Amino acid sequence: MLKFGNETNKTLLYILIAFAFSVAVRMIWVYQFSGYEAFMFNGQFMINTNDGYYFAEGARDILSGVNQKNDLSPITSAVSQLTAFFAAILPFSFESVILYMPVFLSSLVVVPIILIAKNLDNLELGFIAALLACIGWSYYNRTMVGYYDTDMLNIVLPMFLLWSIVWAIKTNQDRYLIITALDILIYRWWYPASYALEFSFFALILVYVLVYDRKNLYNYKLLALMMFAMLMVDGYIRVALVLGVFFLLRQERFQKYVYHIFAASVILFLATGGVEPIWFRLKGYVFKDLVSAGAQGLNLHFFTVMQTVREAGSIPFSEFANRISGHVLTFILSLIGFIYLAYRHKIMLFALPMIGLGFLAMVGGLRFTIYAVPVLAFGIAFLITEISLLMPNKKIKYLSMAVLTLAVLFPNIRHVESYKVPTVFSAEEVNTLAQLKQKADREDYVIAWWDYGYPIRYYADVKTLVDGGKHSGEVNFPVSFMLTNPQDVSAKMARLDVEFTERNFKSPKAFTNIEQMSTEYGFDDTNDFLLSLQTQMKLPEKTREIYFYLPFKMLNIYPTVGAFSNIDLMSGKAMKEPFFFMSRNFSDTQDTIELGRGVSINKKDQTLKMGQQIVPIRRFTKTFYDAGMHLKKNTQLMNFNSNISVIYMSNYNTFLVVDEKTYNSLYIQLMVLEEYDASLYEKIIATPHAKVYKLKI
Ligand code: MN
């Protein structure tokens, strides 16, 4: 039987408790929504991150052995592969596996934290830091139950890397050489963008070695193995190289070649384009003009997604601090604590890349704060353990530790309680997609805004034109065009865009679909081509079915969807914005209906007051569902000189005020009014939450 020393027992105990704590706090969300059917599918909660459906699709396809060309399913991604593995060996449903994977994997972060502290001979430091880090605000947000994404290991893996680097430098034991290299291999497999952090660790160690420990051969072995693990070549080759080199480095007769091996690793690194990513970024800044000057053809201008995302920079300091430590005061004390810790234990300076990346949030956006969480948790935990040392006896020492730790945890737990994130889709929406799956073929396309791309592909097992990773201005343009233009031109655009997309998979072209369409139909002005969609035209041969998925909730983003096609592609100038006004918070007075923001309907003279302006109403439409859940509508035609119509969606408690362009759009006609041209579309599914039509042409 194994007999553990006292300290090993204590280490294991601390790890177990911290791990259990991390899991338990993540179960608060499950507890809060227990029994809430709207968040459930197949008897399990659905996930709450859109991108998760991307990996879920890949895992689903791996498990079912589907290998479909050009469907964008990530069957080679690490997340999908690991998920498929877990789903295959564990006795839980697939839905349960993807829901709980983040809970258990992200909680592993407590292991390296406690093991690093063990190196500093201060296990309590590790235990307290682990408790705080595992539920630290931004770490929790991105690793909570259902947050199924790469984040679940994105901090765990570099923390293990930090642990093995710390132990390598401290102990110079061979095993940490291979552990460090393997960790880099796994981290890169899991998250290809890990490169920057790996390189920062490498550079920091190199500086340390050159300045403080130049004559120690072990250091060069460590650097060489890190470098081999980081080469810009296929993962299998790197694994083989790392194992081979490690085998050589362990042998006495190769000790005289360590410098050569290190030099070889650096040369190979440079030769395989190791600095390319850095160089590439630099080129982007320095030679910006040269990069974009190569464009030829029609030189179209597309709307960029960045124009719709609110400026990421200038985060308020309190927000930044909260995200890292849960409270501004904790954050400041953590910083002081970390400086003190690094002063007392210089080895902790190797954590600087994590802090650096975390502080990038100041300029690069909130998503980076997560990297600073565990390292700064060390800071506050160190202060707590130092304060406890001042206490007169053991009892008060542990009591003070407990009280201070609880005080630090408290704001973070409060945050967890209040962070009631909904699932991406509601049960009703997903049921619509599950029904669609029965009707649609795997090769068919479903057209919807990119926000719904991944979940649609996961639940309906179809293809999409745009998704969470494919939504640049040029691919969004046709989809935006279809959703916000009249049904007849949208139908043609749908057939064109799907067939052009498929054709380009087989023989890729340098130009965008929309540009290819324009030139192939004989236009050198895209605006003329778009106009020509209103006329008779010969469409490409139909190779598959096309469906439109129109969720009610897209109403909230209708103007944003429209912005992507409401642009003159030739000049890049935005066109006059169609009118769209929505109100869910209105009040009926005697003579008017107040819609808010200065808009009101005058019932008597049937006009609309918008600010100081009074305009007649073209038509007033009221929609409602009958007992059989069929959409019915009453339309009153009022004034044909007006361009503005009012739609009252009574069951949705929603008023729409729209101009003719918006009123006639495919989305309003097919989703809001179910007014479709039966020669072009077939209604497949119609629920209040989402409607699905099949294209007939
Ligand atoms: Mn597929």
XYZ file of C-alpha atoms and ligand atoms in Angstrom, residues 57 60-61 66-73 442-443 457-458 460-463, ligand 1:
20
model
C -21.717 19.815 -34.038
C -21.931 14.857 -32.816
C -20.451 14.115 -36.247
C -20.419 11.466 -40.373
C -17.694 13.001 -42.482
C -19.442 15.498 -44.693
C -17.440 17.603 -47.097
C -17.624 21.373 -46.798
C -20.173 21.464 -43.990
C -17.829 23.447 -41.712
C -18.274 20.879 -38.937
C -27.951 17.030 -44.283
C -26.895 18.748 -47.506
C -26.453 23.267 -37.670
C -26.324 21.392 -34.397
C -31.220 20.540 -37.495
C -28.093 18.885 -38.978
C -28.053 21.049 -42.089
C -25.727 23.579 -43.681
Mn -23.166 18.543 -41.305
